[in-house]
Amino acid sequence: MPLTDLLDSRLLLVTGKGGTGKSSLAAACGRLSAERGKRVVVAEVDSFQSPMPGLLGRTPEFQPRPIARNLDLCNITWLEALEDWLHRAIHVQRVVQLILRNRLVNLFLDATPGVRETVILSRIAHLCDEYDQVVVDLPASGHAVGILQVPWVARELLETGPIRDVADQVIELLARPDSRLAIVALPEEMVVNETIELAERLRAEVPVLAAPVVMLNRATSPSLTADERTLLLRLHQATGVRAGDGQAGPVAELLRAGRWEAELEDATREAIARLSALQLTPFELPRLGALGGFQGGPDVVVQQMARALARGLSRELAGEPHG
């Protein structure tokens, strides 16, 4: 039950190629979990241009702030996460401030590989102690793997010390059965290629993490029969109407719309087949936004996505197939 595992997780990491809707999915999962009664925080990672004001209606700050019943939002920024980590490690305010004001120490921290990622992961682990669910909107694909693999690098380089302690803590957190990762994909060849490569990297470089759940966004369910497809093809051949050729009139518009729908269905079917062949059977999220009308906006997409997840969860718990 991949969707049940995803939504019932204590830590939910969300990544994928940029532009696939990963931030929308993180926001939708957080909203749905909060509606189901969990105390949830949606956390961005060191984001300088946050999409969350459009998706959840508020600009995130470092400290979690409530945005709805049971739902908080935050942005794990590097310098504030560093100060938070030092406070928890040292417990003496005066010493922490001396460290933060020391220029050489700051240069060392900025230049040392893995320190930034370790501090951010430490903050995520700390949030998991405070909330029923932590939904993390990770950076895109390769950068996300770079963050998650840091604890293993730290283990190889360090035998003791605070960085090693954090590495052990994070590896233990990622190994928990209620820690999950979702990869958001689109039914497009290049995006599917990157999704497969990302899944393979995660298996190799973050070995304790459970197999990722692929969320195929903007999937198009089959609606055209074989006879309708044949008719569309023959009409195209007879009229010469092609996508983007500029021909006007209701007949031309209808043919273009029908052909476009057929191409979207084909792309979705191909993406599902490729992912399923590698044991990455995706959960299909429909094309959203149009249902909200032209005035819908990103927040309406998040609401629609949350409803689609809720319907999928209900079908999954009832033993019905997704779709």
Coordinates of C-alpha atoms in Angstrom, one line a residue:
M1 CA 0.0 0.0 0.0
P2 CA 2.4 2.7 -1.1
L3 CA 0.0 5.7 -0.7
T4 CA -1.0 4.5 2.8
D5 CA 2.7 4.2 3.7
L6 CA 3.3 7.7 2.3
L7 CA 0.6 9.5 4.1
D8 CA 1.0 7.6 7.4
S9 CA 4.8 8.3 7.5
R10 CA 6.4 10.2 10.3
L11 CA 9.0 11.7 7.9
L12 CA 8.0 12.3 4.3
L13 CA 10.7 13.5 2.0
V14 CA 9.5 14.9 -1.4
T15 CA 11.8 15.5 -4.4
G16 CA 11.8 15.2 -8.2
K17 CA 12.9 17.1 -11.3
G18 CA 12.2 20.9 -11.1
G19 CA 8.8 21.8 -12.5
T20 CA 7.1 18.5 -11.8
G21 CA 5.0 19.8 -8.9
K22 CA 7.0 18.5 -6.0
S23 CA 6.2 21.6 -3.8
S24 CA 2.5 21.3 -4.7
L25 CA 2.6 17.7 -3.6
A26 CA 4.4 18.5 -0.3
A27 CA 1.8 21.1 0.4
A28 CA -1.1 18.8 -0.5
C29 CA 0.3 15.9 1.7
G30 CA 0.7 18.3 4.6
R31 CA -2.8 19.7 4.2
L32 CA -4.4 16.2 3.9
S33 CA -2.5 14.8 6.9
A34 CA -3.6 17.8 9.0
E35 CA -7.2 17.3 7.9
R36 CA -6.9 13.7 9.1
G37 CA -6.0 14.9 12.6
K38 CA -2.2 14.8 12.5
R39 CA -0.1 17.7 13.8
V40 CA 2.0 18.4 10.7
V41 CA 4.8 20.8 9.6
V42 CA 5.7 21.4 5.9
A43 CA 9.4 22.3 5.8
E44 CA 11.3 23.8 2.9
V45 CA 15.1 23.4 2.8
D46 CA 17.1 26.7 2.6
S47 CA 14.7 28.2 0.0
F48 CA 15.3 31.7 -1.2
Q49 CA 12.3 31.9 -3.6
S50 CA 9.6 30.0 -1.8
P51 CA 6.6 28.8 -3.7
M52 CA 4.7 28.4 -0.5
P53 CA 3.0 31.8 -0.4
G54 CA 1.0 30.8 -3.5
L55 CA 0.5 27.2 -2.4
L56 CA -0.3 27.6 1.3
G57 CA -0.9 31.3 1.6
R58 CA 2.1 32.3 3.8
T59 CA 5.9 33.0 3.4
P60 CA 7.7 30.4 5.6
E61 CA 10.1 31.5 8.4
F62 CA 12.7 29.4 10.2
Q63 CA 10.5 28.8 13.2
P64 CA 7.3 26.9 12.3
R65 CA 4.2 29.1 12.2
P66 CA 0.6 27.9 12.0
I67 CA -1.2 28.3 8.7
A68 CA -4.2 26.1 9.3
R69 CA -5.6 23.7 11.9
N70 CA -2.9 21.2 12.8
L71 CA -0.7 22.6 10.0
D72 CA 2.6 24.6 10.4
L73 CA 5.1 25.8 7.8
C74 CA 8.8 26.6 8.0
N75 CA 11.9 27.1 6.0
I76 CA 15.1 25.5 7.3
T77 CA 17.6 28.2 6.4
W78 CA 21.3 27.4 6.9
L79 CA 22.5 30.1 9.3
E80 CA 19.4 29.9 11.6
A81 CA 19.7 26.1 11.5
L82 CA 23.3 26.4 12.5
E83 CA 22.4 28.7 15.5
D84 CA 19.7 26.3 16.5
W85 CA 22.1 23.3 16.3
L86 CA 24.8 25.1 18.4
H87 CA 22.2 26.0 21.0
R88 CA 21.2 22.3 21.3
A89 CA 24.8 21.1 21.3
I90 CA 26.4 23.6 23.6
H91 CA 23.5 25.0 25.8
V92 CA 25.4 28.2 26.7
Q93 CA 24.1 31.3 24.9
R94 CA 27.3 33.3 25.4
V95 CA 29.5 30.6 23.8
V96 CA 27.1 30.2 20.9
Q97 CA 27.3 33.9 20.1
L98 CA 31.1 33.9 20.3
I99 CA 31.2 31.1 17.8
L100 CA 28.7 32.7 15.4
R101 CA 30.6 36.1 15.5
N102 CA 34.0 34.5 14.9
R103 CA 34.9 35.2 11.2
L104 CA 37.4 32.3 11.0
V105 CA 34.9 29.9 12.4
N106 CA 32.3 31.0 9.9
L107 CA 34.7 30.7 7.0
F108 CA 35.6 27.2 8.2
L109 CA 31.9 26.2 8.4
D110 CA 31.1 27.7 5.0
A111 CA 34.0 25.9 3.4
T112 CA 33.8 22.5 5.0
P113 CA 31.9 20.0 2.9
G114 CA 28.8 18.5 4.5
V115 CA 28.5 20.8 7.4
R116 CA 25.5 22.7 5.9
E117 CA 23.7 19.5 5.0
T118 CA 24.4 18.0 8.4
V119 CA 23.0 21.0 10.2
I120 CA 19.9 21.0 8.1
L121 CA 19.3 17.3 8.5
S122 CA 19.8 17.7 12.3
R123 CA 17.0 20.3 12.2
I124 CA 14.7 17.9 10.3
A125 CA 15.4 15.2 12.9
H126 CA 14.6 17.6 15.7
L127 CA 11.2 18.5 14.0
C128 CA 10.4 14.8 13.9
D129 CA 10.5 14.8 17.7
E130 CA 7.9 17.7 17.8
Y131 CA 5.3 16.7 15.2
D132 CA 3.3 13.7 14.1
Q133 CA 4.5 14.2 10.6
V134 CA 7.2 16.2 9.0
V135 CA 6.8 16.8 5.2
V136 CA 10.1 18.1 3.7
D137 CA 10.1 19.8 0.3
L138 CA 13.6 18.8 -0.7
P139 CA 15.6 20.5 -3.5
A140 CA 15.4 18.9 -7.0
S141 CA 16.7 15.4 -7.7
G142 CA 20.5 15.4 -7.6
H143 CA 20.8 18.1 -4.9
A144 CA 18.4 16.1 -2.8
V145 CA 20.6 13.0 -3.0
G146 CA 23.6 15.1 -2.2
I147 CA 21.9 16.2 1.1
L148 CA 20.7 12.7 2.0
Q149 CA 24.1 11.0 1.4
V150 CA 26.1 13.3 3.7
P151 CA 25.6 11.1 6.9
W152 CA 27.3 8.2 5.2
V153 CA 30.3 10.4 4.2
A154 CA 30.5 11.7 7.7
R155 CA 30.5 8.2 9.1
E156 CA 33.5 7.3 6.9
L157 CA 35.5 10.4 7.8
L158 CA 34.7 10.8 11.5
E159 CA 34.8 8.3 14.4
T160 CA 33.5 10.6 17.1
G161 CA 32.3 14.2 17.6
P162 CA 29.1 16.2 17.1
I163 CA 29.0 15.8 13.3
R164 CA 29.3 12.0 13.7
D165 CA 26.6 12.0 16.3
V166 CA 24.2 13.8 14.0
A167 CA 25.1 11.4 11.1
D168 CA 24.2 8.4 13.3
Q169 CA 21.0 10.1 14.4
V170 CA 19.9 10.9 10.8
I171 CA 20.8 7.4 9.5
E172 CA 18.7 5.9 12.3
L173 CA 15.8 8.3 11.3
L174 CA 16.0 7.4 7.6
A175 CA 16.1 3.7 8.4
R176 CA 12.8 3.8 10.3
P177 CA 9.8 2.1 8.6
D178 CA 7.8 5.3 8.9
S179 CA 10.3 7.4 7.0
R180 CA 9.4 7.6 3.3
L181 CA 10.4 9.4 0.1
A182 CA 8.2 10.4 -2.8
I183 CA 9.6 11.2 -6.3
V184 CA 7.3 13.5 -8.3
A185 CA 7.4 12.7 -12.0
L186 CA 5.5 13.8 -15.2
P187 CA 4.5 11.6 -18.2
E188 CA 7.4 13.0 -20.3
E189 CA 10.4 11.0 -21.5
M190 CA 13.1 13.2 -20.0
V191 CA 11.4 13.4 -16.7
V192 CA 10.8 9.6 -16.5
N193 CA 14.5 9.1 -17.4
E194 CA 15.6 11.3 -14.6
T195 CA 13.1 9.7 -12.2
I196 CA 14.6 6.3 -12.9
E197 CA 18.1 7.6 -12.5
L198 CA 17.2 9.2 -9.2
A199 CA 15.6 6.0 -7.9
E200 CA 18.8 4.1 -8.7
R201 CA 21.0 6.7 -7.0
L202 CA 18.9 6.6 -3.9
R203 CA 19.1 2.8 -3.7
A204 CA 22.9 3.0 -4.0
E205 CA 23.7 6.1 -1.9
V206 CA 20.9 6.1 0.7
P207 CA 20.6 2.4 1.3
V208 CA 18.6 2.4 4.5
L209 CA 15.7 4.4 3.0
A210 CA 12.7 2.4 1.9
A211 CA 11.9 2.2 -1.8
P212 CA 10.6 5.5 -3.1
V213 CA 7.0 6.0 -4.1
V214 CA 6.6 7.6 -7.6
M215 CA 3.8 10.2 -7.9
L216 CA 3.0 10.6 -11.6
N217 CA 1.6 14.1 -11.8
R218 CA -0.6 15.3 -14.6
A219 CA -1.4 11.8 -15.7
T220 CA -4.2 11.4 -18.3
S221 CA -6.5 8.4 -17.8
P222 CA -7.7 6.6 -20.9
S223 CA -10.9 8.2 -22.2
L224 CA -10.8 7.5 -26.0
T225 CA -11.9 4.1 -27.3
A226 CA -10.0 2.4 -30.1
D227 CA -12.7 3.4 -32.6
E228 CA -12.5 7.0 -31.5
R229 CA -8.8 7.0 -32.0
T230 CA -9.2 5.6 -35.5
L231 CA -11.8 8.2 -36.3
L232 CA -9.6 11.0 -35.1
L233 CA -6.7 9.8 -37.2
R234 CA -8.8 9.5 -40.3
L235 CA -10.3 12.9 -39.9
H236 CA -6.8 14.4 -39.4
Q237 CA -5.7 12.7 -42.6
A238 CA -8.8 13.9 -44.5
T239 CA -8.7 17.5 -43.3
G240 CA -4.9 18.0 -43.0
V241 CA -5.4 19.6 -39.5
R242 CA -2.3 19.3 -37.4
A243 CA -1.4 20.6 -33.9
G244 CA -0.2 24.2 -34.0
D245 CA -0.9 24.7 -37.7
G246 CA -3.1 27.7 -37.0
Q247 CA -6.2 26.5 -38.8
A248 CA -9.4 28.1 -37.3
G249 CA -12.9 26.9 -36.8
P250 CA -14.7 24.5 -34.5
V251 CA -13.8 21.4 -36.5
A252 CA -10.1 22.1 -36.5
E253 CA -10.2 23.0 -32.8
L254 CA -12.0 19.8 -32.0
L255 CA -9.6 17.6 -34.0
R256 CA -6.6 19.3 -32.4
A257 CA -8.1 18.8 -28.9
G258 CA -8.8 15.1 -29.6
R259 CA -5.4 14.5 -31.0
W260 CA -3.7 16.2 -28.0
E261 CA -5.8 14.1 -25.6
A262 CA -4.7 10.9 -27.5
E263 CA -1.0 11.9 -27.2
L264 CA -1.3 12.7 -23.5
E265 CA -2.9 9.2 -22.9
D266 CA -0.1 7.6 -24.9
A267 CA 2.5 9.4 -22.9
T268 CA 0.9 8.4 -19.6
R269 CA 0.6 4.8 -20.6
E270 CA 4.3 4.7 -21.7
A271 CA 5.5 6.3 -18.5
I272 CA 3.6 3.9 -16.3
A273 CA 4.9 0.9 -18.3
R274 CA 8.5 2.1 -18.0
L275 CA 8.3 2.8 -14.3
S276 CA 6.4 -0.4 -13.5
A277 CA 9.0 -2.5 -15.3
L278 CA 11.5 -1.3 -12.7
Q279 CA 9.2 -1.9 -9.7
L280 CA 8.4 1.8 -9.5
T281 CA 4.7 1.5 -10.1
P282 CA 3.4 5.1 -9.8
F283 CA 0.4 6.6 -8.1
E284 CA -1.3 8.6 -10.8
L285 CA -2.3 12.2 -10.0
P286 CA -4.7 13.8 -12.6
R287 CA -4.2 17.0 -14.5
L288 CA -5.3 19.7 -12.1
G289 CA -5.9 23.4 -12.2
A290 CA -8.6 23.5 -14.9
L291 CA -11.2 22.4 -12.4
G292 CA -10.6 25.6 -10.5
G293 CA -11.3 27.8 -13.5
F294 CA -9.0 30.6 -14.7
Q295 CA -9.1 32.2 -11.3
G296 CA -8.1 29.0 -9.5
G297 CA -4.4 29.6 -8.8
P298 CA -1.8 27.4 -7.1
D299 CA -3.7 27.1 -3.8
V300 CA -6.7 25.6 -5.7
V301 CA -4.3 23.1 -7.3
V302 CA -3.0 22.1 -3.9
Q303 CA -6.6 21.6 -2.7
Q304 CA -7.5 19.5 -5.7
M305 CA -4.3 17.4 -5.3
A306 CA -5.2 16.8 -1.6
R307 CA -8.6 15.6 -2.7
A308 CA -7.1 13.3 -5.3
L309 CA -4.8 11.9 -2.7
A310 CA -7.7 11.4 -0.3
R311 CA -9.7 9.5 -3.0
G312 CA -6.7 7.4 -3.8
L313 CA -6.2 6.6 -0.1
S314 CA -9.9 5.6 0.3
R315 CA -9.6 3.3 -2.8
E316 CA -6.4 1.8 -1.5
L317 CA -7.8 1.0 1.9
A318 CA -10.8 -0.5 0.3
G319 CA -8.6 -2.8 -1.8
E320 CA -9.5 -1.1 -5.1
P321 CA -7.0 -0.3 -7.8
H322 CA -5.8 3.3 -8.3
G323 CA -7.0 5.3 -11.3

